[in-house]
XYZ file of C-alpha atoms in Angstrom:
470
model
C 16.780 -8.323 1.099
C 13.272 -7.663 -0.271
C 11.576 -10.394 -1.906
C 10.924 -10.484 -5.837
C 7.350 -9.855 -5.611
C 7.605 -7.067 -3.337
C 5.221 -4.195 -3.994
C 6.915 -0.958 -4.585
C 4.045 1.680 -4.359
C 3.014 5.252 -3.637
C -0.283 6.521 -2.578
C -3.349 9.266 -2.411
C -6.660 9.692 -2.157
C -9.753 10.865 -3.749
C -10.492 13.870 -2.081
C -6.795 15.241 -1.711
C -6.187 14.775 -5.361
C -8.646 14.387 -7.813
C -10.475 17.668 -7.501
C -13.988 17.950 -9.708
C -15.874 18.094 -6.826
C -19.324 18.831 -8.646
C -18.326 17.250 -12.209
C -19.903 14.853 -14.191
C -22.757 13.816 -11.427
C -20.152 13.462 -8.430
C -22.723 14.144 -5.449
C -21.144 16.218 -2.829
C -19.084 14.355 0.519
C -18.395 15.290 3.938
C -15.247 16.556 3.344
C -17.090 18.995 0.626
C -19.196 20.069 3.083
C -16.956 20.707 6.005
C -14.191 22.649 3.510
C -16.783 25.150 2.637
C -17.662 25.959 5.949
C -15.601 28.821 7.397
C -12.656 28.577 9.983
C -12.446 24.606 9.172
C -9.589 24.483 7.138
C -6.237 26.458 7.025
C -6.880 29.833 4.888
C -10.337 28.506 4.003
C -8.783 26.027 1.342
C -10.613 23.203 -0.212
C -10.380 20.181 -2.231
C -12.759 21.665 -5.144
C -9.883 21.106 -7.478
C -6.664 20.334 -5.627
C -4.281 18.478 -7.973
C -7.307 17.968 -10.505
C -6.736 14.704 -11.132
C -10.067 13.717 -12.475
C -8.924 15.666 -15.590
C -4.958 15.269 -15.262
C -4.740 11.593 -14.875
C -2.063 11.079 -17.336
C 0.064 13.854 -15.783
C -0.303 11.481 -12.692
C 0.712 8.132 -14.619
C 3.446 9.806 -15.982
C 5.000 10.676 -12.590
C 4.304 7.002 -11.521
C 6.200 5.442 -14.394
C 9.137 7.941 -13.469
C 9.180 6.783 -10.217
C 9.161 2.971 -11.817
C 6.788 1.732 -9.117
C 4.796 -1.777 -9.275
C 2.205 -0.419 -7.414
C -0.178 2.435 -6.951
C -2.571 2.948 -3.768
C -5.868 5.155 -5.325
C -9.280 5.243 -3.007
C -12.330 5.914 -4.763
C -14.959 8.125 -4.017
C -17.787 6.783 -2.861
C -20.083 10.041 -4.178
C -18.888 10.114 -7.425
C -19.865 6.644 -8.405
C -22.812 6.541 -5.925
C -24.273 10.362 -5.750
C -26.375 9.481 -2.862
C -24.256 6.798 -1.316
C -26.406 3.976 -2.383
C -26.713 1.460 -5.705
C -30.250 3.297 -6.562
C -28.032 5.897 -8.543
C -24.840 5.076 -10.261
C -22.919 7.617 -12.045
C -21.677 6.238 -14.922
C -18.826 9.048 -15.675
C -17.621 7.833 -12.600
C -17.081 4.206 -13.343
C -15.630 5.437 -16.399
C -12.692 7.040 -14.807
C -11.816 4.616 -12.502
C -12.114 2.234 -15.240
C -9.940 4.353 -17.187
C -7.302 4.719 -14.256
C -7.073 0.992 -13.291
C -7.000 0.191 -17.328
C -4.171 2.409 -17.596
C -2.064 1.275 -14.398
C -2.453 -2.186 -16.041
C -1.498 -1.361 -19.219
C 1.738 0.147 -17.441
C 2.460 -2.887 -15.409
C 1.572 -1.214 -12.522
C -0.967 -2.961 -9.938
C -3.605 -0.740 -8.213
C -4.243 -1.499 -4.214
C -7.951 -0.036 -4.202
C -9.292 1.894 -1.163
C -13.019 1.719 -0.916
C -13.162 4.454 1.653
C -10.313 7.610 2.580
C -12.713 9.545 4.714
C -15.117 10.756 2.279
C -18.674 10.100 3.060
C -21.403 10.955 0.833
C -23.084 13.786 2.710
C -26.476 12.125 1.597
C -25.459 9.425 4.039
C -23.842 11.633 6.957
C -27.663 13.701 6.612
C -28.822 10.434 7.624
C -26.360 9.731 10.812
C -23.475 8.683 8.935
C -20.839 6.523 10.821
C -22.781 7.016 13.675
C -25.791 4.975 12.339
C -25.707 1.252 12.864
C -27.624 0.955 9.139
C -24.224 2.290 7.391
C -22.825 -1.077 7.420
C -25.246 -2.809 5.453
C -25.195 0.593 2.886
C -20.861 0.096 2.968
C -21.363 -3.687 2.196
C -23.796 -2.744 -0.750
C -21.245 -0.123 -2.242
C -18.136 -2.463 -1.924
C -19.840 -5.340 -3.414
C -20.953 -2.743 -6.126
C -17.102 -1.908 -6.428
C -16.144 -5.838 -6.231
C -18.417 -6.530 -9.100
C -17.372 -3.542 -11.325
C -13.693 -3.436 -10.557
C -12.657 -6.602 -8.699
C -11.825 -8.296 -12.057
C -8.412 -6.177 -12.244
C -7.909 -5.266 -8.408
C -6.383 -7.805 -6.312
C -5.516 -5.672 -3.890
C -8.685 -3.830 -1.942
C -8.783 -1.999 1.457
C -12.021 -1.550 3.252
C -11.762 1.748 4.964
C -8.565 3.744 5.602
C -7.432 4.655 9.330
C -10.483 4.296 11.283
C -8.870 5.820 14.028
C -8.614 9.173 12.453
C -12.057 9.168 10.890
C -13.695 8.355 14.838
C -11.490 10.295 16.732
C -10.779 13.349 14.226
C -14.175 13.553 13.081
C -16.195 12.722 16.082
C -14.409 13.406 19.172
C -12.138 16.056 18.227
C -14.199 18.037 15.234
C -10.983 18.659 13.682
C -12.154 16.356 10.624
C -15.308 15.988 8.464
C -18.169 15.781 9.477
C -16.950 18.291 12.266
C -18.776 16.551 15.292
C -17.207 17.028 18.943
C -19.471 14.236 21.160
C -16.512 13.297 23.372
C -16.442 9.944 24.915
C -19.017 8.775 23.069
C -19.337 8.895 19.531
C -15.862 8.060 18.533
C -16.354 4.252 19.889
C -19.922 4.297 17.843
C -18.286 5.468 14.611
C -15.310 2.324 15.011
C -17.760 0.379 15.928
C -19.640 0.634 13.170
C -16.948 0.680 10.928
C -15.668 -2.768 11.941
C -18.943 -3.704 11.283
C -18.859 -2.287 7.713
C -15.538 -4.004 7.219
C -16.396 -7.595 8.541
C -19.795 -7.232 6.367
C -17.794 -6.409 3.003
C -14.655 -9.048 3.564
C -17.585 -11.464 4.151
C -18.894 -10.432 0.920
C -15.709 -10.589 -0.828
C -14.932 -14.434 0.838
C -18.394 -15.247 -0.396
C -18.981 -14.035 -3.471
C -15.691 -12.792 -5.386
C -13.068 -14.343 -3.726
C -13.418 -17.720 -6.148
C -13.468 -15.872 -9.200
C -11.295 -12.991 -8.482
C -8.960 -14.193 -6.081
C -7.792 -10.938 -4.534
C -6.995 -10.175 -1.056
C -9.204 -7.914 1.132
C -7.777 -5.515 4.409
C -8.680 -2.381 6.162
C -5.725 0.409 7.088
C -5.110 0.672 10.751
C -2.438 3.902 11.615
C -0.056 3.199 14.573
C 2.643 5.457 15.990
C 5.427 2.992 17.987
C 4.577 3.823 21.369
C 7.273 2.847 23.882
C 7.798 3.569 27.716
C 8.881 7.072 28.677
C 10.785 5.368 31.824
C 11.623 1.732 30.664
C 11.556 0.357 34.123
C 8.689 2.344 35.632
C 5.808 0.119 35.762
C 3.278 3.097 35.230
C 4.923 4.256 32.135
C 4.447 0.517 31.109
C 1.124 0.006 31.821
C 0.495 3.332 30.174
C 1.635 2.496 27.132
C -0.092 -0.687 26.674
C -3.355 1.101 26.824
C -1.882 3.488 24.873
C -1.466 1.122 22.333
C -4.793 -0.787 23.051
C -6.895 2.605 22.596
C -4.781 3.044 19.341
C -3.551 0.073 17.232
C -5.361 -2.609 19.590
C -8.248 -0.615 19.032
C -8.876 -2.266 15.034
C -6.275 -5.065 15.274
C -7.255 -6.794 18.486
C -10.967 -7.734 16.477
C -9.891 -8.699 13.560
C -6.503 -10.533 14.320
C -6.851 -11.657 17.635
C -9.919 -11.900 19.657
C -13.324 -11.087 17.490
C -13.701 -8.421 20.341
C -11.814 -5.226 21.597
C -8.774 -5.417 23.682
C -10.052 -6.132 27.643
C -7.906 -3.388 28.906
C -9.315 -0.809 26.311
C -12.978 -1.769 27.555
C -11.964 -1.804 31.376
C -10.574 1.437 31.220
C -13.421 2.703 29.701
C -16.074 1.034 31.654
C -13.937 2.344 34.840
C -13.693 6.037 33.849
C -17.605 5.739 33.357
C -18.262 4.198 36.941
C -16.141 6.967 38.397
C -17.548 9.615 36.603
C -21.085 8.465 37.499
C -22.142 7.784 33.692
C -25.276 5.436 34.015
C -25.782 4.907 29.742
C -24.165 1.291 30.012
C -20.754 0.697 28.185
C -19.661 3.349 26.414
C -17.447 0.584 24.244
C -20.180 -1.042 22.211
C -20.405 -4.662 22.306
C -20.360 -7.148 18.695
C -23.367 -8.789 18.670
C -23.296 -12.834 17.602
C -26.392 -12.546 14.786
C -23.953 -10.401 12.378
C -20.877 -11.775 10.563
C -17.885 -12.441 12.580
C -15.008 -9.994 12.700
C -12.539 -12.434 13.671
C -10.063 -13.403 10.938
C -11.495 -10.235 8.431
C -8.335 -9.614 6.919
C -6.270 -11.380 4.504
C -2.848 -9.017 5.429
C -2.352 -6.283 7.672
C -2.327 -2.490 6.374
C -0.079 -0.425 8.309
C -0.061 3.604 8.006
C 2.637 4.518 10.025
C 4.609 8.006 10.440
C 6.248 8.526 13.815
C 6.489 7.307 17.495
C 6.423 8.450 21.103
C 7.010 8.288 24.552
C 4.440 7.380 26.859
C 3.501 8.019 30.621
C 0.129 8.417 32.418
C -2.147 11.181 32.175
C -3.286 13.742 29.593
C -7.116 13.541 30.847
C -9.897 16.276 30.833
C -10.762 16.530 34.252
C -14.400 15.564 35.070
C -15.786 15.232 31.722
C -16.228 11.896 29.378
C -13.920 11.838 26.712
C -11.468 9.583 24.930
C -8.186 11.202 26.580
C -9.375 10.478 30.135
C -10.344 6.512 29.450
C -6.946 6.265 27.869
C -4.988 7.784 30.940
C -1.650 7.897 28.630
C 0.197 11.388 27.676
C 2.302 10.629 24.802
C 5.948 13.103 24.537
C 8.218 13.396 21.921
C 12.249 12.758 22.773
C 14.203 15.851 22.366
C 16.523 13.898 20.245
C 14.277 13.552 17.806
C 14.470 15.698 14.455
C 10.930 17.036 13.728
C 9.815 17.303 10.028
C 7.034 20.023 8.807
C 4.363 19.492 10.755
C 5.085 19.538 14.667
C 3.765 16.101 15.206
C 5.725 14.300 12.844
C 8.988 13.120 14.426
C 11.653 11.459 12.393
C 12.161 8.236 13.842
C 12.756 5.081 11.330
C 13.711 2.594 13.880
C 10.057 2.720 15.537
C 8.771 1.512 12.119
C 11.014 -1.598 12.586
C 10.194 -1.957 16.265
C 6.439 -1.556 15.430
C 6.879 -4.335 12.773
C 8.135 -6.650 15.219
C 5.304 -6.226 17.325
C 3.151 -6.686 14.695
C 4.171 -10.154 13.741
C 4.519 -11.549 17.324
C 1.073 -9.842 18.649
C -1.196 -10.609 15.165
C 0.095 -13.594 14.635
C 3.054 -13.208 11.810
C 0.584 -11.750 9.241
C 1.895 -10.538 5.796
C 2.100 -6.971 6.071
C 1.809 -4.281 3.568
C 2.924 -0.469 4.889
C 0.491 1.299 3.113
C 1.332 4.527 4.175
C 4.605 6.105 5.421
C 5.945 9.427 5.060
C 7.955 12.776 5.462
C 6.461 15.957 5.110
C 7.379 19.734 3.967
C 6.014 22.825 5.318
C 7.025 26.730 4.650
C 9.079 27.799 1.938
C 9.544 24.872 -1.108
C 12.691 23.169 -1.394
C 12.724 20.960 -4.548
C 16.253 19.740 -3.392
C 14.574 17.857 -0.120
C 18.156 16.522 1.264
C 16.242 15.208 4.570
C 13.520 13.295 2.974
C 15.881 11.579 0.558
C 17.628 10.739 4.024
C 14.418 9.708 5.620
C 13.561 7.206 2.642
C 16.841 5.581 2.756
C 16.957 5.105 6.479
C 13.176 3.880 6.599
C 13.330 1.443 4.010
C 16.573 0.211 5.556
C 14.975 -0.327 8.485
C 12.089 -1.846 6.878
C 14.958 -4.158 5.287
C 16.178 -5.399 8.683
C 12.848 -5.889 9.710
C 12.223 -8.400 6.969
C 15.898 -10.011 7.336
C 16.748 -9.950 11.176
C 13.698 -9.994 12.898
C 11.440 -12.256 10.253
C 8.826 -10.021 9.664
C 6.785 -10.886 6.704
C 6.702 -7.274 4.513
C 4.805 -7.378 1.445
C 4.931 -3.970 0.198
C 6.168 -0.101 1.161
C 4.093 2.754 -0.208
C 5.579 6.368 0.055
C 3.164 8.692 1.009
C 2.231 10.635 -1.181
C 2.758 10.457 -4.776
C 1.595 13.766 -5.336
C 1.437 17.411 -2.915
C -2.403 17.641 -2.359
C -4.535 18.776 0.157
C -3.590 17.847 3.721
C -7.047 17.729 5.506
C -7.591 20.521 7.836
C -3.622 21.916 6.992
C -5.053 23.027 3.177
C -1.847 22.812 1.209
C 0.127 24.105 3.626
C 1.879 20.627 4.254
C 3.944 18.696 1.095
C 3.934 15.285 1.561
C 4.536 14.696 -2.069
C 7.087 12.861 -4.520
C 6.264 14.986 -6.950
C 5.404 19.092 -5.988
C 2.019 20.566 -7.419
C 2.443 24.216 -8.053
C -1.123 25.170 -6.910
C -0.268 29.069 -8.477
C -0.060 27.650 -11.837
C -3.021 26.868 -13.535
C -1.850 23.725 -15.269
C -1.171 22.566 -11.623
C 2.021 21.360 -12.906
C 4.008 18.461 -11.291
C 8.372 18.820 -10.738
C 9.747 15.638 -9.125
C 11.616 16.340 -5.505
C 14.931 14.970 -5.083
C 13.136 12.377 -2.999
C 11.413 10.930 -6.203
C 14.535 10.727 -7.680
C 16.039 9.065 -4.560
C 13.113 6.755 -3.926
C 13.118 5.812 -7.686
C 16.834 4.908 -7.265
C 16.021 2.717 -3.959
C 13.360 0.874 -6.334
C 15.631 0.363 -8.925
C 18.716 -0.924 -6.736
C 16.387 -3.366 -4.990
C 14.253 -4.905 -8.201
C 17.966 -5.466 -9.612
C 19.385 -6.841 -6.600
C 16.447 -9.708 -6.569
C 16.757 -9.658 -10.414
C 20.317 -11.493 -9.645
C 18.511 -13.836 -7.569
């Protein structure tokens, strides 16, 4: 059974839905820049208009109400609020937009969960080094304080940074996300480090200056697949799985929830690979300074973005080059029995989420957990009658219930990804995660509920009724 105050939500992100990329004084973000470069995104698509939620917010609110959500997760566009990234220039039209969104949600009895950073750094800050620059942490802290000050009287759930792993690796190692840098084995660790520093500063600012009056909660959203050894009895596969978990979930959760530092197996793997390849530039994984706000304890809950599972064995390096793959020495494979939904990487493994929730409980001191993203994609011909996605939500939410009832995991909320079909980063509009279909060929960008939207609404209604009876 779900607790009576369980958060039933859906999520979106500013760049993926808002459009209005130049409207009313908004500054450019790294995703504006990235999408406007040739060859970066599927069919040269971009988020210039996307779902046009900047103008069609009321339509989104109708969708939220139709589902019966208790919570809605959105992100703020940093460049819409602070066009050059700093508080020297505040765009009041941006402030008005988010004030309206938050006020409208609350008027409909929906609680906002607000993400400060969901991949879209102001381009002005990227021009000064972006997340590779140590100074970004204090700039982010100023932005966070501005948001806490402006919206925190009404927002009680905050996410500082969404998926630092994805920002670091896809944006700075693989170059397939903005800002599109390929600096293998070096930049991603630096970026991850500065994101953790930025998060910790913002948490401490909230804790010291805003929590006493606003009484909200702050965390960062960590993405992780469930990982298990390909051959359960094989020591090499078990060790590879431990390394893989350390390099993904552990990279960000370990410093925040366990030790205030990176997992030791992550550091030793990186250092030994550096030694083997004759790299003499010091440790590629930075160390936290004692002079800065402590990282340990800077999350009031565990925010988990989870999509899929993998089996793991050693391997997957890049020869004699420095790279994260070689550092990790773990190759991920799909179990042939798992069905694939839409995109090739998304195997449907609902029980993997339950196992991961139990692992988080046991490893990170039984935190309160919000599942801040989880979803099922569709590609190719449109299917409004998305039976498989309906089954996915039923099966997955049933596994979450088991995690609560049988494993004692303190799960406080579940946010489906996503409210709407939207701009799915480098995949453009070719991948659809929405509970509502958006017709991007229609000038009105009409929203139509998928069967899965109806199914999710039914699930919410069922559990709400059950808790009312309690």
